[in-house]
Coordinates of C-alpha atoms and ligand atoms in Angstrom, one line a residue:
M609 CA 37.5 47.5 152.1
A610 CA 34.3 48.1 150.2
K611 CA 32.3 51.1 151.5
R612 CA 28.6 51.5 151.2
V613 CA 27.7 55.1 150.3
I614 CA 24.0 56.1 150.6
I615 CA 22.9 59.2 148.7
D616 CA 19.4 59.9 150.0
P617 CA 17.8 61.9 148.5
I618 CA 19.7 62.7 145.3
T619 CA 18.5 66.2 144.8
R620 CA 17.9 68.5 141.8
I621 CA 15.5 66.0 140.5
E622 CA 11.8 65.6 140.6
G623 CA 10.7 63.4 143.5
H624 CA 12.7 61.3 146.0
L625 CA 15.4 58.9 144.8
R626 CA 17.9 57.1 147.0
V627 CA 21.0 55.7 145.5
D628 CA 23.3 53.2 147.3
V629 CA 26.7 52.5 145.9
E630 CA 29.5 50.2 147.0
V631 CA 32.9 51.9 146.5
D632 CA 36.2 50.0 146.5
G633 CA 39.6 51.6 145.6
G634 CA 38.0 54.8 144.4
T635 CA 35.7 53.0 142.0
I636 CA 32.0 52.2 142.2
K637 CA 31.6 48.4 142.1
N638 CA 27.9 47.9 142.7
A639 CA 24.7 50.1 142.9
W640 CA 21.1 50.1 143.9
S641 CA 18.5 52.6 142.8
S642 CA 15.6 53.1 145.2
A643 CA 12.5 55.2 144.6
Q644 CA 11.2 56.1 148.1
M645 CA 7.6 57.2 147.8
F646 CA 4.4 55.6 146.7
R647 CA 1.2 57.3 145.6
G648 CA -0.8 54.9 143.4
I649 CA -2.8 57.0 140.9
E650 CA -3.2 54.0 138.7
T651 CA -5.5 52.5 141.4
I652 CA -7.5 55.7 141.7
L653 CA -8.4 55.5 138.0
Q654 CA -10.2 52.2 138.3
G655 CA -14.0 52.5 137.7
R656 CA -13.8 56.0 136.2
D657 CA -14.9 57.2 132.7
P658 CA -11.9 56.7 130.3
R659 CA -12.6 60.2 128.9
D660 CA -11.6 61.7 132.2
A661 CA -8.5 59.6 132.8
W662 CA -6.1 62.1 131.3
V663 CA -7.0 64.8 133.7
F664 CA -6.0 62.6 136.6
A665 CA -3.1 60.9 134.8
Q666 CA -1.3 64.2 134.1
R667 CA -1.1 64.6 137.9
F668 CA 1.3 61.7 138.0
C669 CA 3.9 64.5 137.8
G670 CA 4.4 68.2 137.9
V671 CA 7.1 68.1 135.2
C672 CA 5.9 66.1 132.3
T673 CA 2.2 66.8 132.8
T674 CA 1.4 67.1 129.1
S675 CA 3.2 63.8 128.5
H676 CA 0.9 61.9 130.7
A677 CA -2.2 63.8 129.4
L678 CA -1.3 62.8 125.9
A679 CA -0.4 59.2 126.6
S680 CA -3.7 58.9 128.4
V681 CA -5.9 60.2 125.6
R682 CA -3.9 58.2 123.1
S683 CA -4.6 55.0 125.1
V684 CA -8.4 55.5 124.9
E685 CA -8.2 56.5 121.3
D686 CA -6.3 53.3 120.6
A687 CA -8.7 51.1 122.6
M688 CA -11.8 52.6 120.8
Q689 CA -10.1 53.1 117.4
V690 CA -10.8 56.8 117.3
E691 CA -9.2 58.9 114.6
V692 CA -7.6 62.2 115.6
P693 CA -8.2 65.1 113.1
K694 CA -5.1 66.6 111.6
N695 CA -5.5 70.0 113.3
A696 CA -5.5 68.2 116.6
Q697 CA -2.4 66.2 115.8
Y698 CA -0.5 69.4 114.8
I699 CA -1.6 71.3 117.9
R700 CA -0.6 68.3 120.1
N701 CA 2.7 68.1 118.2
I702 CA 3.5 71.8 118.9
I703 CA 2.7 71.2 122.5
I704 CA 5.0 68.2 122.6
A705 CA 7.8 70.1 121.0
A706 CA 7.5 73.2 123.2
H707 CA 7.2 71.2 126.4
N708 CA 10.2 69.1 125.5
L709 CA 12.2 72.2 124.8
Q710 CA 11.4 73.7 128.2
D711 CA 12.3 70.4 129.9
S712 CA 15.6 70.0 128.0
I713 CA 16.8 73.5 128.9
V714 CA 15.9 73.0 132.5
H715 CA 17.6 69.6 132.5
F716 CA 21.0 70.9 131.3
Y717 CA 21.2 74.3 133.0
H718 CA 19.2 74.0 136.2
L719 CA 19.3 70.3 137.1
S720 CA 22.7 69.1 135.8
A721 CA 25.2 71.9 135.0
L722 CA 26.2 72.6 138.6
D723 CA 27.5 69.0 138.8
W724 CA 30.2 70.2 136.3
V725 CA 30.3 74.0 137.0
D726 CA 31.8 75.4 140.1
I727 CA 30.0 78.6 140.7
V728 CA 32.2 79.7 143.6
S729 CA 35.2 79.6 141.2
A730 CA 33.3 81.8 138.8
T731 CA 33.7 84.7 141.3
K732 CA 37.4 84.7 140.3
A733 CA 36.8 84.9 136.6
D734 CA 37.9 87.8 134.3
P735 CA 34.7 88.9 132.4
A736 CA 36.7 90.1 129.4
K737 CA 38.4 86.7 129.1
A738 CA 35.1 85.0 129.5
A739 CA 33.6 87.1 126.7
A740 CA 36.5 86.3 124.4
I741 CA 36.1 82.5 125.1
A742 CA 32.3 82.7 124.6
Q743 CA 32.6 84.6 121.3
S744 CA 35.1 82.1 120.0
I745 CA 32.6 79.3 120.3
S746 CA 29.3 81.0 119.4
E747 CA 27.7 84.0 117.6
W748 CA 25.2 84.5 120.4
P749 CA 24.7 88.3 120.7
G750 CA 24.6 88.1 124.5
N751 CA 28.2 86.9 124.8
N752 CA 29.7 90.3 125.6
V753 CA 31.8 91.6 128.5
H754 CA 28.8 93.5 130.1
E755 CA 26.8 90.3 130.3
F756 CA 29.6 88.4 132.1
A757 CA 30.6 91.3 134.3
A758 CA 27.0 91.7 135.4
A759 CA 26.6 88.0 136.1
K760 CA 29.9 88.0 138.1
E761 CA 28.7 91.0 140.2
R762 CA 25.4 89.3 140.9
L763 CA 27.2 86.2 142.0
I764 CA 29.7 87.9 144.2
K765 CA 26.8 89.8 146.0
F766 CA 25.1 86.5 146.5
V767 CA 28.2 84.7 147.8
N768 CA 29.0 87.7 150.1
T769 CA 25.7 87.4 151.9
G770 CA 27.0 84.0 153.2
K771 CA 23.7 82.5 152.2
L772 CA 24.1 80.5 149.0
G773 CA 20.4 79.4 149.2
I774 CA 19.7 76.9 146.4
F775 CA 23.4 76.7 145.7
G776 CA 24.2 76.1 149.3
S777 CA 24.8 72.3 149.2
G778 CA 26.9 72.2 146.0
Y779 CA 30.2 70.4 146.1
W780 CA 32.2 73.6 145.3
G781 CA 36.0 73.1 145.2
H782 CA 35.6 69.3 144.7
P783 CA 38.7 67.8 143.0
A784 CA 36.5 66.5 140.2
M785 CA 35.5 70.1 139.2
K786 CA 37.8 71.1 136.4
L787 CA 36.6 74.1 134.6
P788 CA 38.6 77.3 134.6
P789 CA 36.9 80.3 136.3
E790 CA 35.9 81.9 133.0
V791 CA 34.1 78.8 131.7
N792 CA 32.4 78.6 135.1
L793 CA 31.3 82.2 134.7
I794 CA 30.0 81.6 131.2
A795 CA 27.9 78.7 132.4
F796 CA 26.6 80.6 135.4
A797 CA 25.6 83.6 133.3
H798 CA 23.8 81.2 130.9
Y799 CA 22.2 79.4 133.8
L800 CA 20.4 82.7 134.6
R801 CA 19.6 83.4 131.0
A802 CA 18.2 79.9 130.5
L803 CA 15.4 80.7 133.0
D804 CA 14.0 83.2 130.4
Y805 CA 14.2 80.8 127.5
Q806 CA 12.5 77.9 129.3
R807 CA 9.7 80.3 130.2
L808 CA 9.2 81.2 126.5
A809 CA 8.8 77.5 125.7
S810 CA 6.3 77.1 128.6
Q811 CA 4.4 80.1 127.4
A812 CA 3.9 78.4 124.0
V813 CA 2.5 75.4 125.8
A814 CA 0.2 77.6 127.9
V815 CA -1.2 79.5 124.9
L816 CA -2.3 76.2 123.3
G817 CA -3.0 74.3 126.5
G818 CA -4.9 77.1 128.4
K819 CA -2.5 76.8 131.3
E820 CA 0.8 75.2 132.2
P821 CA 1.6 73.0 134.0
H822 CA -1.4 70.7 133.5
I823 CA -2.9 71.7 130.2
Q824 CA -6.6 71.9 129.7
N825 CA -7.2 71.7 126.0
L826 CA -7.1 67.9 125.3
C827 CA -10.0 65.6 124.9
V828 CA -10.2 62.0 123.8
G829 CA -10.5 62.3 120.0
G830 CA -8.6 65.5 119.5
V831 CA -8.3 68.9 121.2
A832 CA -10.8 71.3 122.7
T833 CA -9.1 74.3 121.2
A834 CA -11.4 76.7 119.6
I835 CA -9.8 78.0 116.3
N836 CA -11.0 81.2 114.6
M837 CA -8.3 83.3 112.9
D838 CA -10.3 86.5 113.4
N839 CA -11.5 86.0 116.9
P840 CA -9.4 87.5 119.7
A841 CA -10.7 85.0 122.3
T842 CA -9.6 81.8 120.3
L843 CA -6.5 80.4 118.7
N844 CA -5.9 83.0 116.0
M845 CA -3.1 84.3 113.8
E846 CA -1.8 86.6 116.5
R847 CA -1.5 83.7 119.0
I848 CA 0.1 81.4 116.4
A849 CA 2.6 84.2 115.6
L850 CA 3.5 84.4 119.3
I851 CA 4.1 80.7 119.6
R852 CA 6.2 80.7 116.4
K853 CA 8.3 83.6 117.7
N854 CA 8.8 81.9 121.1
I855 CA 10.0 78.7 119.5
E856 CA 12.3 80.5 117.0
T857 CA 13.8 82.4 119.9
V858 CA 14.3 79.2 122.0
K859 CA 15.8 77.5 118.9
Q860 CA 18.4 80.2 118.7
F861 CA 19.2 79.8 122.3
I862 CA 19.6 76.0 121.9
D863 CA 21.8 76.3 118.8
Q864 CA 23.9 79.3 119.9
V865 CA 24.1 78.7 123.7
Y866 CA 23.1 75.3 124.9
V867 CA 25.0 73.2 122.3
P868 CA 28.2 75.3 122.4
D869 CA 28.1 75.5 126.2
L870 CA 27.7 71.7 126.5
L871 CA 30.6 71.1 124.1
A872 CA 32.8 73.7 126.0
V873 CA 32.0 72.1 129.4
G874 CA 32.4 68.6 128.0
G875 CA 35.8 69.5 126.5
F876 CA 37.2 69.7 130.0
Y877 CA 35.7 66.3 131.0
P878 CA 36.7 64.0 128.2
E879 CA 36.8 61.0 130.6
W880 CA 33.1 61.3 131.1
F881 CA 32.5 60.1 127.6
N882 CA 33.9 56.8 128.8
Y883 CA 32.0 56.4 132.0
G884 CA 28.3 55.8 132.6
A885 CA 27.2 53.7 129.6
G886 CA 25.4 51.0 131.7
V887 CA 22.6 49.3 129.8
K888 CA 23.3 49.6 126.0
N889 CA 20.0 48.4 124.8
Y890 CA 18.0 51.3 123.6
M891 CA 14.3 51.7 122.7
S892 CA 12.3 54.6 121.3
I893 CA 9.0 55.0 119.5
P894 CA 8.0 57.1 116.5
E895 CA 6.6 60.5 117.5
F896 CA 4.9 63.5 115.9
P897 CA 2.1 61.8 113.9
T898 CA 1.1 63.8 110.9
D899 CA -2.0 61.9 109.8
S900 CA -5.3 61.2 111.6
R901 CA -4.7 57.4 111.8
N902 CA -1.2 57.6 113.3
T903 CA 0.5 55.9 110.4
E904 CA 3.0 58.6 109.4
F905 CA 5.5 60.2 111.8
M906 CA 8.2 62.8 111.7
D907 CA 10.5 61.1 114.2
V908 CA 11.6 57.5 113.8
G909 CA 11.8 55.1 116.7
G910 CA 13.2 51.6 117.2
I911 CA 15.3 49.0 119.0
I912 CA 19.1 48.9 119.3
T913 CA 20.7 46.1 121.3
D914 CA 24.2 45.9 122.9
G915 CA 25.1 49.3 121.6
D916 CA 25.3 48.0 118.1
L917 CA 23.7 50.5 115.6
G918 CA 23.7 47.7 113.0
S919 CA 21.1 45.9 115.2
F920 CA 18.6 48.8 114.7
R921 CA 15.1 47.6 114.1
Q922 CA 12.8 50.4 113.1
I923 CA 9.4 50.5 114.8
K924 CA 7.1 51.9 112.1
D925 CA 4.1 52.8 114.1
W926 CA 2.5 52.2 117.5
N927 CA 0.8 49.0 116.2
D928 CA 4.1 47.2 116.1
T929 CA 3.2 43.7 117.4
E930 CA 6.4 43.2 119.4
L931 CA 6.2 46.6 120.9
R932 CA 2.7 45.9 122.1
S933 CA 3.4 42.4 123.3
K934 CA 6.9 42.2 124.7
I935 CA 6.9 44.9 127.4
T936 CA 6.6 43.5 131.0
E937 CA 7.2 44.8 134.5
S938 CA 8.9 42.7 137.1
T939 CA 8.2 43.2 140.9
A940 CA 10.9 40.7 142.0
H941 CA 12.8 43.5 143.8
A942 CA 10.1 46.1 144.3
W943 CA 7.8 46.7 147.2
Y944 CA 4.7 45.0 145.8
T945 CA 2.8 42.1 147.1
E946 CA 3.9 39.5 144.7
N947 CA 7.0 38.5 142.6
S948 CA 5.5 38.8 139.2
V949 CA 6.4 39.5 135.6
L950 CA 3.3 40.9 134.0
H951 CA 2.4 42.6 130.8
P952 CA 1.0 46.1 131.6
W953 CA -2.5 45.1 130.6
E954 CA -2.4 42.5 133.3
G955 CA -0.4 44.7 135.7
K956 CA -1.1 45.1 139.4
S957 CA 0.1 47.8 141.9
E958 CA -0.6 46.4 145.4
P959 CA 2.0 48.1 147.6
K960 CA 3.9 46.2 150.4
Y961 CA 6.8 47.9 152.0
T962 CA 9.3 45.3 153.4
S963 CA 12.5 47.2 154.2
S964 CA 13.4 48.2 157.7
G965 CA 15.6 51.0 158.9
E966 CA 18.5 51.9 156.7
E967 CA 18.7 48.3 155.3
L968 CA 17.0 48.1 151.9
G969 CA 16.9 44.3 151.6
D970 CA 16.0 42.2 148.6
K971 CA 13.0 44.3 147.7
Y972 CA 14.2 47.8 147.7
T973 CA 12.2 50.3 145.7
W974 CA 8.7 51.4 144.7
C975 CA 9.8 51.3 141.0
K976 CA 8.9 48.2 139.1
A977 CA 11.5 46.9 136.6
P978 CA 10.2 47.3 133.0
R979 CA 11.7 45.0 130.5
Y980 CA 11.4 44.5 126.7
N981 CA 11.8 40.9 125.6
G982 CA 13.0 40.2 129.1
K983 CA 15.9 42.7 128.9
P984 CA 16.5 46.1 130.5
F985 CA 16.5 49.0 128.0
Q986 CA 17.6 52.6 128.2
V987 CA 15.0 55.0 127.0
G988 CA 15.3 58.8 126.5
P989 CA 17.0 61.3 124.2
L990 CA 20.0 59.1 123.7
A991 CA 17.8 56.2 122.6
Q992 CA 15.8 58.5 120.3
V993 CA 18.9 60.1 118.8
L994 CA 20.6 56.8 118.2
A995 CA 17.5 55.5 116.4
A996 CA 17.4 58.6 114.3
Y997 CA 21.2 58.4 113.6
A998 CA 20.8 54.7 112.7
A999 CA 17.9 55.6 110.4
K1000 CA 20.0 58.4 108.9
D1001 CA 17.7 61.2 109.7
P1002 CA 19.7 64.1 108.0
K1003 CA 19.3 66.7 110.7
T1004 CA 20.2 64.3 113.5
V1005 CA 23.2 62.9 111.6
S1006 CA 24.6 66.3 110.8
L1007 CA 24.2 67.6 114.4
V1008 CA 25.6 64.4 116.0
D1009 CA 28.5 64.4 113.6
Y1010 CA 29.1 68.1 114.3
C1011 CA 29.2 67.5 118.1
L1012 CA 31.4 64.4 117.8
R1013 CA 33.9 66.2 115.4
K1014 CA 34.1 69.3 117.8
A1015 CA 34.7 67.0 120.8
G1016 CA 37.1 64.7 118.9
L1017 CA 34.9 61.7 119.6
Q1018 CA 33.5 58.6 117.9
P1019 CA 29.8 57.5 117.9
K1020 CA 30.7 54.8 120.5
H1021 CA 31.4 57.6 123.0
L1022 CA 27.7 58.5 123.0
H1023 CA 27.2 55.5 125.3
S1024 CA 28.2 57.5 128.3
T1025 CA 27.2 60.0 131.0
L1026 CA 28.1 63.0 128.8
G1027 CA 26.8 61.2 125.7
R1028 CA 23.4 61.4 127.2
H1029 CA 23.8 65.2 127.5
V1030 CA 25.0 65.5 123.9
A1031 CA 22.0 63.5 122.8
R1032 CA 19.6 65.7 124.8
A1033 CA 21.0 68.9 123.2
V1034 CA 20.8 67.4 119.7
R1035 CA 17.3 66.3 120.4
A1036 CA 16.4 69.8 121.6
S1037 CA 17.5 71.3 118.4
V1038 CA 15.5 68.8 116.3
L1039 CA 12.5 69.4 118.6
A1040 CA 12.6 73.1 117.9
D1041 CA 12.4 72.3 114.1
R1042 CA 9.5 69.9 114.8
G1043 CA 7.6 72.7 116.6
L1044 CA 8.1 75.1 113.7
E1045 CA 7.2 72.4 111.1
N1046 CA 4.0 71.6 112.9
I1047 CA 3.0 75.3 113.0
D1048 CA 3.4 75.3 109.2
L1049 CA 1.4 72.1 108.9
L1050 CA -1.4 73.6 111.0
L1051 CA -1.6 76.8 109.1
N1052 CA -1.6 75.1 105.7
N1053 CA -4.3 72.6 106.8
L1054 CA -6.5 75.5 108.2
A1055 CA -5.9 77.4 104.9
S1056 CA -7.2 74.3 103.0
G1057 CA -10.5 74.7 104.8
D1058 CA -10.2 71.8 107.3
R1059 CA -11.7 73.0 110.6
E1060 CA -12.0 69.7 112.3
Y1061 CA -10.4 69.4 115.7
A1062 CA -12.1 66.6 117.6
N1063 CA -13.9 63.3 117.2
P1064 CA -15.3 62.9 120.7
I1065 CA -16.7 59.7 122.0
D1066 CA -20.4 60.3 122.8
K1067 CA -21.1 56.8 124.0
F1068 CA -18.9 53.8 124.7
K1069 CA -19.6 50.4 123.0
S1070 CA -20.4 47.7 125.5
G1071 CA -17.7 45.0 126.0
E1072 CA -14.0 45.0 126.8
F1073 CA -11.4 47.0 124.9
K1074 CA -7.7 47.3 125.5
G1075 CA -5.6 50.2 124.3
V1076 CA -2.1 51.6 124.7
G1077 CA -1.0 55.2 124.3
F1078 CA 2.6 55.7 123.4
H1079 CA 4.5 59.0 123.6
E1080 CA 8.2 60.0 123.4
A1081 CA 8.3 62.1 126.5
P1082 CA 11.3 64.2 127.5
R1083 CA 12.9 61.3 129.3
G1084 CA 11.9 58.6 126.8
I1085 CA 9.1 56.2 126.0
L1086 CA 6.0 56.7 128.0
S1087 CA 3.1 54.2 127.6
H1088 CA -0.3 54.2 129.3
W1089 CA -2.1 50.8 129.1
I1090 CA -5.9 50.8 129.6
V1091 CA -8.5 48.1 129.8
I1092 CA -12.0 49.5 129.3
N1093 CA -15.1 47.5 130.3
N1094 CA -18.6 48.7 129.4
G1095 CA -17.3 52.3 129.3
A1096 CA -15.4 52.2 132.6
I1097 CA -11.8 51.8 133.4
K1098 CA -11.1 48.3 134.5
R1099 CA -7.3 48.5 134.6
Y1100 CA -4.8 51.2 134.1
Q1101 CA -1.0 51.0 134.1
A1102 CA 1.6 53.6 133.2
V1103 CA 5.1 52.4 132.2
V1104 CA 7.1 55.6 132.5
P1105 CA 10.5 56.7 131.2
S1106 CA 12.0 57.1 134.6
T1107 CA 10.7 53.7 135.6
W1108 CA 12.6 52.1 132.6
T1109 CA 15.8 53.8 133.7
A1110 CA 15.5 54.1 137.6
G1111 CA 14.0 50.6 138.0
P1112 CA 15.7 47.9 140.0
R1113 CA 17.0 44.5 139.2
D1114 CA 14.6 41.9 137.7
A1115 CA 14.0 38.3 138.7
D1116 CA 17.2 37.4 136.8
N1117 CA 19.1 40.0 138.8
N1118 CA 19.8 42.2 135.7
M1119 CA 20.4 45.7 136.9
G1120 CA 18.3 48.6 135.8
P1121 CA 20.0 51.4 133.7
Y1122 CA 20.8 53.8 136.6
E1123 CA 22.4 51.0 138.5
A1124 CA 24.4 49.6 135.6
S1125 CA 25.6 53.1 134.6
L1126 CA 27.1 53.7 138.0
V1127 CA 29.3 50.7 138.0
G1128 CA 32.9 51.6 137.0
N1129 CA 32.4 55.3 137.8
P1130 CA 35.3 56.8 139.8
M1131 CA 34.5 58.4 143.2
A1132 CA 37.2 60.6 144.6
N1133 CA 35.6 61.3 148.0
S1134 CA 32.8 59.2 149.3
E1135 CA 31.6 62.0 151.6
Q1136 CA 30.9 64.1 148.4
P1137 CA 29.7 61.6 145.8
L1138 CA 29.7 64.1 143.0
E1139 CA 30.6 61.5 140.3
A1140 CA 27.6 59.3 141.1
I1141 CA 25.4 62.4 141.0
R1142 CA 26.7 63.3 137.5
T1143 CA 25.8 60.0 136.1
I1144 CA 22.3 59.8 137.7
H1145 CA 21.5 63.4 136.7
S1146 CA 22.4 62.7 133.1
F1147 CA 19.2 60.7 132.9
D1148 CA 17.2 63.6 134.4
P1149 CA 15.4 61.4 137.0
C1150 CA 11.7 62.0 137.7
I1151 CA 10.7 59.8 140.5
A1152 CA 7.3 61.3 140.8
C1153 CA 6.6 59.8 137.4
A1154 CA 8.4 56.6 138.0
V1155 CA 6.2 55.6 140.8
H1156 CA 3.5 58.2 140.3
T1157 CA 4.4 59.7 143.7
F1158 CA 5.5 62.9 145.4
D1159 CA 7.2 63.8 148.6
P1160 CA 4.7 65.6 150.8
E1161 CA 7.4 67.2 152.9
G1162 CA 9.3 68.6 149.9
K1163 CA 12.6 67.7 151.4
E1164 CA 15.6 69.5 149.8
L1165 CA 18.5 68.5 151.9
V1166 CA 21.2 66.1 150.7
R1167 CA 21.9 63.4 153.2
V1168 CA 25.0 61.5 152.5
K1169 CA 25.6 58.5 154.8
V1170 CA 28.9 56.8 154.8
D1171 CA 29.8 53.8 156.9
Ligands
NFE2443 NI1 7.8 63.3 135.6 FE1 8.3 62.1 132.7 C1 9.2 62.4 131.3 C2 7.1 61.1 131.7 S1 9.1 60.5 133.7 S2 9.0 63.7 134.0 O1 9.9 62.7 130.5 O2 6.4 60.6 131.1 O3 10.4 60.0 133.2
MG2444 MG1 3.6 52.2 136.5

């Protein structure tokens, strides 16, 4: 008998996501991804000055705030053909890198690791053994017996209070948890350490952006960052040295802790390199522009279909005709007034909730279903890393091959739940380099005498202009689509990474990536659907972004309904 399991909400994500799965014989046979809240900032933007849009748009989300800010200013710059001075590109690039680093660390340690790591088991670990294991896989100076003994003591105190707090609703002791106590302890100790390193990355964003989250230093046409190497109140050598030190420190953590931890944990779960592939069409865009006209980029992007790296089509820049013309969003199965397939420049967001009670029905989510060329696509670090791998980016190839060799895997295994985690770790290491490279570019450019940092728009031309701002956000391609009429916003649509992946079926009933990735996953105990959570968390869902919403009640409890 097939059983319907409702996981509502799936927690340790941003926003409110409900996932329904049908389980038969211990395997997931069918799945539905349902984003549960609507806010509608796209509608709020209509009629406003396009130069202000980014300040509103970065409130789509409290996680990838800088991502929306950037995509928004880029959409206006694209519409009005504004060049962005090099200094501004480099400052934005450093922000992109630092923000992505923070997000990657949080994704692995704080939002996903406890799906694989049983912290209660860590209370039984031998700290000396844990240190020996950790030292055998990494040169990290923190991997000593004192570190692990202290973490264990802290954990035991915590468990003994009987109040596990944020760890309270974990599936401890679940049969799908397979790590020995010592590896659980290593991961727990690094979970705590990771809090410090994500903060260093955020600090780098805050120094450049004025504050974080929700940076203040952007403007259409560049940045509003005063630069004077000798002035203590502006961006100066001392501030740039601080940012560099932070990114270098985070890079060491990524290379010596995050990557080895992931490989150590993954080594106990080899079967998870076979589950969770789902949609094997991948899309990414070039990022880290290095010239003022967005023609040269540090990271490649492109299209891969059916998991075949040989099908890779590189997208050279954001003017790619197909990229700009072939993206649509379907509302066939989403709570909007019509059943349409519209290009984002024509897009509408008129809400109409039709489900009742527990039944989702034919329309079942606030997420639209984005499609490229009519097909679902996976976006995110895996898409980005596969593109860079196909394009033979040396750093990506060497890191991916290193991880595959260590784990005894083939490139095909990247199409999986754990493959997404490997890609995110590889991407994080590359991003740290991108941050440092852009600091050098900024310093060299300033040393050459170039002090430009903005080409602001003083007055809009009359008439209608369309633009799109692309950005490779932590969870994948973000695009903001704007139509400007006589200097005011006529239309605004954001097509967001989590909408690409969390979106529902389309008019042809093709599943979205979350849904497809769940099919075929095992499920040992439908009361504790840990396996489904592992696969969904590997995408790092952000439902606030996906429908530009939030949950005003801030619900935290997991509700699992089984019938
Ligand atoms: Ni709200 Fe986001 C990212 C954007 S949504 S976190 O990354 O853009 O997927
Ligand atoms: Mg949208």
